[in-house]
Amino acid sequence: MTAAITVRIDAFAAGGYGVGRDDDGRAVFVAGTAPGDVVTASVFEAHARWARAELVELTRAGPGRVEPRCPLFADRRCGGCQWQHVDDDTQRAAKQHLLAGALRKLVAGGLELRPLLTPVPPWGWRRRARFTALGAALGFHAPRGHAVCDVTACPQLEPELELVIGALRAAGVVRGDGEIHAVVGDGGAHVVIDAPCDEAAAAGLVGQGGISGVTWRGGAAGADAVALEPGLIASGDDFAQASRAGNEALRAVVAQALAAGRGERVLELYAGGGNFTRDLVAAGAQVVTSDERTPAVPPPGFVPGGAIEVVRALARTGTRFDAVLLDPPRAGARGVVEQLAALQPSRVVYVSCEPATFARDAEQLGAAGLRPRWAQGLDLMPQTAHVELVARFERE
């Protein structure tokens, strides 16, 4: 750590840091701060034009600052949230501002950026979580470094998910370092233990804390997966939107953006367990779905494989689609979007959890003749800096 400096925080930056400038005009990023704060901070990573610093003392609070609900966040021991210290309105305004900044070139070119949707309650919304086991701790990573904060309760979790972590602790299942994935839905909870464990105790979890099935390295007990919602099956380590209310809103926006008609051919890349597929099928579309990982219950028309390879194979056979839907991970769809023109879709809908990589990919789609028309942000994970985005592209 270097000598303490005084920083006035002006805005939020990507990743949830508050950002301001020091006396030399250098941008300083400080976690746990909010716009309008004046803080004393200690630099731990210094560069010529910017630095990262640790909050030492809050000298003056900004207008959006509130008392965090969770003591682990207040003590800066748990890094599962970034924004418990700011009110809901400040969080939402920040997310819309971050979207506008990331998409500024697209907006200047005619993209309509719609107002942020906020369908998720501020607390108790998380139905899926990944816990880390390290030493005697079971919980979430600390804000910096590799330490793990031991978590016995979390205001972000659905009550049913808190029961799951309580059952894991009570049974003394985990016997070494690793990860535990858990998801709860209409069909109960499913747990995947990717860590050394007591296999008999793991099997005994079935029926405890609402757990319907458990999988561990080399074994399983109970159900292989659970129904999260009607038509959506997932195991503990399958990807699924973290909240039910958020997923319902996201599905509605995607359906509006695609506007798939009966008999239209739609290619869905990064389809996972078919979260959006069920709506396409209900609309009467002819769907081809794909994902690198085969889910517990593959959606209709499923073709396993990486997105680039699948698109190239379809193009080689002369297959054409009316629309393409893609929902890539945070790294985006580099290399995939450049190939989509060969499928001749009239429209592309892109679902993104990372505005920066979306903006990069949108430029490539534009170069392929697909113009961005509108984008809709959604706040699906309150108390965090994460923001979801749905965008519609149309062939010029």
Short mmCIF file of C-alpha atoms in Angstrom, two decimals:
data_model
loop_
_atom_site.label_atom_id
_atom_site.label_comp_id
_atom_site.label_asym_id
_atom_site.label_seq_id
_atom_site.Cartn_x
_atom_site.Cartn_y
_atom_site.Cartn_z
CA MET A 1 0.00 0.00 0.00
CA THR A 2 1.16 3.57 -0.71
CA ALA A 3 0.42 6.75 1.18
CA ALA A 4 -3.24 7.65 1.58
CA ILE A 5 -4.83 10.00 -0.96
CA THR A 6 -8.08 11.93 -1.03
CA VAL A 7 -10.49 11.22 -3.89
CA ARG A 8 -13.90 12.66 -4.76
CA ILE A 9 -15.96 9.98 -6.49
CA ASP A 10 -17.72 11.25 -9.62
CA ALA A 11 -19.36 8.14 -11.14
CA PHE A 12 -19.48 4.38 -11.29
CA ALA A 13 -17.20 2.51 -13.67
CA ALA A 14 -17.68 -0.91 -15.23
CA GLY A 15 -17.23 -3.61 -12.63
CA GLY A 16 -18.90 -1.54 -9.91
CA TYR A 17 -15.96 0.60 -8.83
CA GLY A 18 -16.48 4.21 -7.92
CA VAL A 19 -14.16 6.39 -9.97
CA GLY A 20 -12.77 9.85 -9.29
CA ARG A 21 -9.52 11.76 -9.76
CA ASP A 22 -6.64 12.46 -7.46
CA ASP A 23 -4.73 15.77 -7.19
CA ASP A 24 -2.61 14.83 -10.22
CA GLY A 25 -5.69 14.25 -12.41
CA ARG A 26 -5.20 10.50 -12.45
CA ALA A 27 -8.36 8.34 -12.52
CA VAL A 28 -8.67 6.34 -9.30
CA PHE A 29 -11.00 3.34 -8.97
CA VAL A 30 -12.20 2.58 -5.43
CA ALA A 31 -14.55 -0.29 -4.54
CA GLY A 32 -17.26 0.39 -1.98
CA THR A 33 -17.69 4.03 -2.95
CA ALA A 34 -20.53 5.95 -4.61
CA PRO A 35 -20.92 9.13 -6.67
CA GLY A 36 -20.58 12.19 -4.47
CA ASP A 37 -18.45 10.43 -1.84
CA VAL A 38 -15.24 12.03 -0.66
CA VAL A 39 -12.90 9.31 0.59
CA THR A 40 -9.44 8.60 1.83
CA ALA A 41 -7.99 5.70 -0.13
CA SER A 42 -4.76 3.75 -0.33
CA VAL A 43 -3.41 2.84 -3.78
CA PHE A 44 -2.51 -0.81 -4.34
CA GLU A 45 -2.13 -0.75 -8.15
CA ALA A 46 -0.61 2.33 -9.79
CA HIS A 47 -0.26 3.25 -13.47
CA ALA A 48 0.59 6.47 -15.26
CA ARG A 49 -3.01 7.50 -15.93
CA TRP A 50 -5.05 5.42 -13.51
CA ALA A 51 -4.88 3.51 -10.25
CA ARG A 52 -6.87 1.14 -8.06
CA ALA A 53 -7.19 1.96 -4.39
CA GLU A 54 -8.64 0.52 -1.20
CA LEU A 55 -11.20 2.54 0.74
CA VAL A 56 -9.68 3.66 4.04
CA GLU A 57 -12.17 6.22 5.33
CA LEU A 58 -15.39 7.86 4.16
CA THR A 59 -15.00 11.59 4.70
CA ARG A 60 -18.30 12.69 3.17
CA ALA A 61 -21.16 10.53 1.89
CA GLY A 62 -22.75 11.04 -1.52
CA PRO A 63 -26.53 11.49 -1.86
CA GLY A 64 -27.20 7.90 -2.93
CA ARG A 65 -25.33 6.16 -0.12
CA VAL A 66 -27.26 3.91 2.31
CA GLU A 67 -26.37 1.46 5.07
CA PRO A 68 -25.70 -2.02 3.65
CA ARG A 69 -28.10 -4.74 4.74
CA CYS A 70 -25.43 -7.44 5.02
CA PRO A 71 -22.72 -7.11 7.70
CA LEU A 72 -20.30 -9.14 5.60
CA PHE A 73 -20.54 -6.53 2.84
CA ALA A 74 -20.33 -3.66 5.33
CA ASP A 75 -17.09 -5.12 6.73
CA ARG A 76 -15.77 -5.67 3.18
CA ARG A 77 -15.32 -9.38 3.82
CA CYS A 78 -17.65 -10.72 1.09
CA GLY A 79 -17.36 -9.83 -2.59
CA GLY A 80 -20.65 -11.34 -3.73
CA CYS A 81 -22.20 -7.87 -4.13
CA GLN A 82 -20.76 -4.55 -5.24
CA TRP A 83 -23.52 -2.02 -4.58
CA GLN A 84 -25.30 -2.72 -1.30
CA HIS A 85 -24.11 0.70 -0.12
CA VAL A 86 -26.17 2.67 -2.68
CA ASP A 87 -29.94 3.03 -3.03
CA ASP A 88 -32.02 1.40 -5.75
CA ASP A 89 -32.49 4.56 -7.82
CA THR A 90 -28.75 5.25 -7.87
CA GLN A 91 -28.01 1.69 -8.93
CA ARG A 92 -30.51 1.81 -11.78
CA ALA A 93 -29.36 5.19 -13.02
CA ALA A 94 -25.77 3.94 -12.97
CA LYS A 95 -26.61 0.86 -15.02
CA GLN A 96 -28.38 2.91 -17.66
CA HIS A 97 -25.42 5.31 -17.72
CA LEU A 98 -22.93 2.45 -18.09
CA LEU A 99 -24.98 1.01 -20.97
CA ALA A 100 -25.12 4.40 -22.68
CA GLY A 101 -21.36 4.77 -22.35
CA ALA A 102 -20.58 1.32 -23.72
CA LEU A 103 -22.99 1.76 -26.65
CA ARG A 104 -22.28 5.43 -27.40
CA LYS A 105 -20.97 4.75 -30.92
CA LEU A 106 -23.99 2.62 -31.75
CA VAL A 107 -26.36 5.24 -30.33
CA ALA A 108 -24.63 7.91 -32.41
CA GLY A 109 -25.25 5.69 -35.44
CA GLY A 110 -28.98 5.46 -34.80
CA LEU A 111 -29.44 2.72 -32.18
CA GLU A 112 -32.41 3.36 -29.88
CA LEU A 113 -31.37 2.68 -26.26
CA ARG A 114 -34.55 2.07 -24.32
CA PRO A 115 -35.02 2.89 -20.60
CA LEU A 116 -33.81 0.23 -18.16
CA LEU A 117 -36.32 -2.41 -17.02
CA THR A 118 -36.24 -3.33 -13.32
CA PRO A 119 -38.32 -6.51 -12.87
CA VAL A 120 -36.41 -8.05 -9.94
CA PRO A 121 -37.02 -7.28 -6.23
CA PRO A 122 -34.04 -5.72 -4.45
CA TRP A 123 -33.49 -8.72 -2.14
CA GLY A 124 -34.11 -12.45 -1.95
CA TRP A 125 -34.08 -13.02 -5.72
CA ARG A 126 -31.20 -15.45 -6.32
CA ARG A 127 -32.28 -19.01 -7.12
CA ARG A 128 -28.89 -20.21 -8.37
CA ALA A 129 -25.47 -19.82 -6.77
CA ARG A 130 -21.92 -21.14 -6.85
CA PHE A 131 -20.32 -21.47 -3.43
CA THR A 132 -16.59 -21.89 -2.93
CA ALA A 133 -15.11 -24.22 -0.33
CA LEU A 134 -11.66 -23.24 0.88
CA GLY A 135 -10.25 -24.57 4.12
CA ALA A 136 -12.99 -24.29 6.72
CA ALA A 137 -14.89 -21.62 4.77
CA LEU A 138 -17.92 -22.17 2.54
CA GLY A 139 -19.25 -19.08 0.82
CA PHE A 140 -18.20 -16.40 -1.66
CA HIS A 141 -14.86 -14.89 -2.56
CA ALA A 142 -13.64 -11.83 -0.70
CA PRO A 143 -13.55 -8.52 -2.63
CA ARG A 144 -9.86 -8.94 -3.49
CA GLY A 145 -7.54 -11.91 -3.61
CA HIS A 146 -8.32 -15.61 -3.28
CA ALA A 147 -9.72 -15.65 0.26
CA VAL A 148 -13.23 -17.01 0.78
CA CYS A 149 -15.75 -15.42 3.11
CA ASP A 150 -17.66 -17.98 5.18
CA VAL A 151 -21.37 -17.33 4.54
CA THR A 152 -24.13 -18.80 6.69
CA ALA A 153 -26.89 -16.51 5.37
CA CYS A 154 -27.22 -14.09 2.46
CA PRO A 155 -29.99 -11.53 1.81
CA GLN A 156 -29.62 -12.11 -1.94
CA LEU A 157 -30.64 -15.78 -1.81
CA GLU A 158 -34.15 -17.10 -2.11
CA PRO A 159 -35.12 -18.65 1.26
CA GLU A 160 -35.12 -22.10 -0.38
CA LEU A 161 -31.51 -21.62 -1.47
CA GLU A 162 -30.50 -20.63 2.05
CA LEU A 163 -31.99 -23.93 3.22
CA VAL A 164 -29.68 -25.74 0.79
CA ILE A 165 -26.50 -24.17 2.13
CA GLY A 166 -27.75 -24.82 5.65
CA ALA A 167 -28.21 -28.51 4.83
CA LEU A 168 -24.71 -28.71 3.33
CA ARG A 169 -23.23 -27.27 6.50
CA ALA A 170 -25.27 -29.44 8.85
CA ALA A 171 -24.32 -32.64 7.03
CA GLY A 172 -20.59 -31.86 6.95
CA VAL A 173 -20.45 -33.03 3.36
CA VAL A 174 -17.50 -31.07 1.96
CA ARG A 175 -14.06 -32.42 2.91
CA GLY A 176 -11.74 -30.30 0.75
CA ASP A 177 -11.38 -27.28 -1.50
CA GLY A 178 -13.60 -26.85 -4.55
CA GLU A 179 -16.98 -25.52 -5.64
CA ILE A 180 -20.60 -26.33 -4.86
CA HIS A 181 -23.28 -25.41 -7.40
CA ALA A 182 -26.92 -25.23 -6.36
CA VAL A 183 -30.18 -24.25 -8.01
CA VAL A 184 -33.78 -24.24 -6.73
CA GLY A 185 -36.97 -24.34 -8.75
CA ASP A 186 -40.44 -25.81 -9.00
CA GLY A 187 -38.98 -29.32 -8.69
CA GLY A 188 -36.91 -28.68 -5.56
CA ALA A 189 -33.15 -28.12 -5.41
CA HIS A 190 -30.27 -29.78 -7.25
CA VAL A 191 -26.69 -29.67 -5.95
CA VAL A 192 -23.43 -30.44 -7.73
CA ILE A 193 -20.43 -30.93 -5.43
CA ASP A 194 -17.21 -30.31 -7.34
CA ALA A 195 -14.98 -30.86 -4.32
CA PRO A 196 -13.77 -33.77 -2.18
CA CYS A 197 -16.73 -34.92 -0.11
CA ASP A 198 -18.17 -37.59 2.16
CA GLU A 199 -20.13 -39.58 -0.41
CA ALA A 200 -22.49 -41.15 2.12
CA ALA A 201 -23.26 -37.73 3.57
CA ALA A 202 -23.74 -36.34 0.04
CA ALA A 203 -26.26 -39.06 -0.78
CA GLY A 204 -27.98 -38.34 2.52
CA LEU A 205 -28.66 -34.77 1.46
CA VAL A 206 -31.56 -35.95 -0.73
CA GLY A 207 -34.71 -34.99 1.13
CA GLN A 208 -32.90 -32.45 3.31
CA GLY A 209 -33.38 -28.71 2.82
CA GLY A 210 -35.62 -29.27 -0.19
CA ILE A 211 -32.83 -31.08 -2.08
CA SER A 212 -34.13 -33.45 -4.77
CA GLY A 213 -30.82 -34.59 -6.22
CA VAL A 214 -27.07 -34.43 -5.64
CA THR A 215 -24.15 -35.13 -7.95
CA TRP A 216 -20.55 -35.45 -6.82
CA ARG A 217 -17.30 -36.55 -8.41
CA GLY A 218 -17.97 -40.11 -9.45
CA GLY A 219 -21.48 -40.49 -8.06
CA ALA A 220 -25.01 -39.20 -7.70
CA ALA A 221 -28.19 -39.66 -5.70
CA GLY A 222 -31.78 -38.66 -6.31
CA ALA A 223 -32.84 -36.64 -9.34
CA ASP A 224 -30.33 -35.84 -12.09
CA ALA A 225 -31.88 -32.39 -12.56
CA VAL A 226 -34.91 -30.37 -11.45
CA ALA A 227 -37.64 -28.34 -13.14
CA LEU A 228 -36.81 -24.69 -12.62
CA GLU A 229 -39.93 -23.51 -14.42
CA PRO A 230 -42.44 -25.19 -16.72
CA GLY A 231 -40.45 -26.45 -19.69
CA LEU A 232 -37.01 -25.66 -18.25
CA ILE A 233 -34.93 -28.44 -16.69
CA ALA A 234 -31.49 -27.84 -15.15
CA SER A 235 -28.89 -29.39 -12.90
CA GLY A 236 -27.02 -27.39 -10.29
CA ASP A 237 -24.13 -26.47 -12.58
CA ASP A 238 -26.18 -25.70 -15.71
CA PHE A 239 -26.44 -22.04 -16.60
CA ALA A 240 -29.76 -20.42 -15.73
CA GLN A 241 -30.79 -16.85 -15.07
CA ALA A 242 -30.31 -16.10 -11.39
CA SER A 243 -33.87 -14.96 -10.69
CA ARG A 244 -37.28 -16.19 -11.80
CA ALA A 245 -38.80 -12.69 -12.17
CA GLY A 246 -35.80 -11.51 -14.15
CA ASN A 247 -35.97 -14.50 -16.46
CA GLU A 248 -39.66 -13.93 -17.17
CA ALA A 249 -38.92 -10.31 -18.16
CA LEU A 250 -35.92 -11.34 -20.26
CA ARG A 251 -37.94 -13.96 -22.14
CA ALA A 252 -40.61 -11.37 -22.91
CA VAL A 253 -38.09 -8.90 -24.34
CA VAL A 254 -36.39 -11.60 -26.42
CA ALA A 255 -39.75 -12.78 -27.79
CA GLN A 256 -40.61 -9.20 -28.75
CA ALA A 257 -37.23 -8.70 -30.42
CA LEU A 258 -37.41 -11.93 -32.41
CA ALA A 259 -41.09 -11.67 -33.35
CA ALA A 260 -40.82 -15.22 -34.68
CA GLY A 261 -43.70 -16.25 -36.90
CA ARG A 262 -45.18 -19.68 -37.47
CA GLY A 263 -43.01 -21.73 -39.79
CA GLU A 264 -40.04 -19.37 -39.68
CA ARG A 265 -36.62 -20.96 -39.36
CA VAL A 266 -34.69 -19.77 -36.28
CA LEU A 267 -31.16 -20.69 -35.23
CA GLU A 268 -30.51 -20.38 -31.50
CA LEU A 269 -26.84 -20.36 -30.51
CA TYR A 270 -25.62 -20.79 -26.91
CA ALA A 271 -29.07 -22.26 -26.24
CA GLY A 272 -28.22 -24.04 -22.97
CA GLY A 273 -31.23 -25.92 -21.64
CA GLY A 274 -33.66 -24.14 -23.96
CA ASN A 275 -34.72 -21.15 -21.88
CA PHE A 276 -35.76 -19.21 -25.00
CA THR A 277 -36.41 -22.28 -27.16
CA ARG A 278 -39.70 -23.07 -25.44
CA ASP A 279 -41.10 -19.68 -26.49
CA LEU A 280 -39.97 -20.17 -30.08
CA VAL A 281 -41.58 -23.59 -30.23
CA ALA A 282 -44.80 -22.17 -28.75
CA ALA A 283 -44.78 -19.51 -31.49
CA GLY A 284 -44.63 -22.25 -34.13
CA ALA A 285 -41.08 -21.54 -35.32
CA GLN A 286 -38.82 -24.25 -36.75
CA VAL A 287 -35.85 -24.18 -34.38
CA VAL A 288 -32.29 -25.44 -34.59
CA THR A 289 -30.54 -25.09 -31.22
CA SER A 290 -26.89 -25.46 -30.32
CA ASP A 291 -24.52 -25.30 -27.40
CA GLU A 292 -21.00 -26.49 -26.69
CA ARG A 293 -22.24 -28.35 -23.64
CA THR A 294 -25.12 -30.80 -23.92
CA PRO A 295 -27.65 -29.96 -21.16
CA ALA A 296 -29.43 -32.47 -18.94
CA VAL A 297 -32.46 -32.34 -21.26
CA PRO A 298 -31.47 -31.04 -24.72
CA PRO A 299 -33.96 -28.60 -26.28
CA PRO A 300 -35.70 -29.38 -29.60
CA GLY A 301 -33.49 -29.43 -32.70
CA PHE A 302 -30.31 -29.63 -30.62
CA VAL A 303 -26.93 -29.82 -32.34
CA PRO A 304 -23.94 -30.11 -29.98
CA GLY A 305 -20.79 -28.16 -30.73
CA GLY A 306 -19.06 -24.80 -30.59
CA ALA A 307 -21.00 -21.92 -32.13
CA ILE A 308 -18.42 -21.15 -34.85
CA GLU A 309 -18.23 -24.77 -35.99
CA VAL A 310 -22.01 -25.16 -36.03
CA VAL A 311 -22.54 -21.98 -38.06
CA ARG A 312 -19.85 -22.97 -40.56
CA ALA A 313 -21.31 -26.45 -40.96
CA LEU A 314 -24.79 -25.05 -41.58
CA ALA A 315 -23.43 -22.54 -44.11
CA ARG A 316 -21.59 -25.31 -45.99
CA THR A 317 -24.85 -27.18 -46.48
CA GLY A 318 -26.57 -24.04 -47.77
CA THR A 319 -28.96 -23.85 -44.80
CA ARG A 320 -30.71 -20.48 -44.40
CA PHE A 321 -32.52 -18.96 -41.45
CA ASP A 322 -35.06 -16.17 -41.06
CA ALA A 323 -33.63 -15.18 -37.68
CA VAL A 324 -30.70 -15.95 -35.38
CA LEU A 325 -30.75 -15.69 -31.59
CA LEU A 326 -27.49 -15.74 -29.65
CA ASP A 327 -26.87 -15.54 -25.91
CA PRO A 328 -23.09 -15.89 -25.48
CA PRO A 329 -21.07 -15.83 -22.24
CA ARG A 330 -19.33 -12.66 -21.03
CA ALA A 331 -16.53 -13.07 -23.58
CA GLY A 332 -19.07 -12.46 -26.34
CA ALA A 333 -19.33 -14.09 -29.75
CA ARG A 334 -16.11 -13.03 -31.44
CA GLY A 335 -15.62 -15.09 -34.57
CA VAL A 336 -19.26 -16.18 -34.63
CA VAL A 337 -20.97 -12.94 -35.66
CA GLU A 338 -18.70 -12.62 -38.70
CA GLN A 339 -20.05 -15.95 -39.98
CA LEU A 340 -23.76 -15.21 -39.59
CA ALA A 341 -24.14 -13.34 -42.91
CA ALA A 342 -23.67 -16.68 -44.72
CA LEU A 343 -26.96 -17.88 -43.19
CA GLN A 344 -28.77 -14.82 -44.63
CA PRO A 345 -30.98 -14.01 -41.60
CA SER A 346 -33.27 -11.01 -41.92
CA ARG A 347 -32.76 -10.26 -38.22
CA VAL A 348 -30.46 -11.17 -35.35
CA VAL A 349 -31.24 -10.86 -31.65
CA TYR A 350 -28.27 -10.68 -29.30
CA VAL A 351 -28.59 -11.24 -25.54
CA SER A 352 -25.57 -10.00 -23.59
CA CYS A 353 -24.39 -9.79 -19.99
CA GLU A 354 -21.33 -7.71 -20.94
CA PRO A 355 -21.98 -4.41 -22.78
CA ALA A 356 -18.33 -3.97 -23.81
CA THR A 357 -18.07 -7.25 -25.70
CA PHE A 358 -21.54 -6.70 -27.13
CA ALA A 359 -20.45 -3.33 -28.56
CA ARG A 360 -17.45 -5.01 -30.19
CA ASP A 361 -19.61 -7.75 -31.72
CA ALA A 362 -22.24 -5.24 -32.84
CA GLU A 363 -19.66 -3.52 -35.01
CA GLN A 364 -18.95 -6.85 -36.72
CA LEU A 365 -22.65 -7.48 -37.27
CA GLY A 366 -22.93 -4.03 -38.79
CA ALA A 367 -20.04 -4.79 -41.13
CA ALA A 368 -21.97 -7.90 -42.20
CA GLY A 369 -24.97 -5.78 -43.18
CA LEU A 370 -27.03 -6.20 -40.00
CA ARG A 371 -27.95 -2.82 -38.55
CA PRO A 372 -28.68 -2.41 -34.81
CA ARG A 373 -32.20 -1.02 -34.34
CA TRP A 374 -32.80 -0.96 -30.61
CA ALA A 375 -31.36 -2.22 -27.34
CA GLN A 376 -33.08 -2.86 -24.03
CA GLY A 377 -31.23 -3.00 -20.71
CA LEU A 378 -32.54 -5.04 -17.79
CA ASP A 379 -31.46 -4.93 -14.16
CA LEU A 380 -31.65 -8.62 -13.31
CA MET A 381 -29.16 -8.65 -10.40
CA PRO A 382 -29.79 -5.84 -7.87
CA GLN A 383 -26.98 -4.92 -5.46
CA THR A 384 -24.46 -5.85 -8.14
CA ALA A 385 -22.96 -4.00 -11.11
CA HIS A 386 -24.25 -6.59 -13.60
CA VAL A 387 -26.67 -5.51 -16.31
CA GLU A 388 -28.32 -7.55 -19.06
CA LEU A 389 -28.92 -6.35 -22.60
CA VAL A 390 -31.13 -7.46 -25.49
CA ALA A 391 -30.61 -5.94 -28.95
CA ARG A 392 -32.34 -6.37 -32.30
CA PHE A 393 -30.45 -6.17 -35.60
CA GLU A 394 -32.07 -6.06 -39.04
CA ARG A 395 -30.59 -6.69 -42.45
CA GLU A 396 -30.24 -3.52 -44.46
#
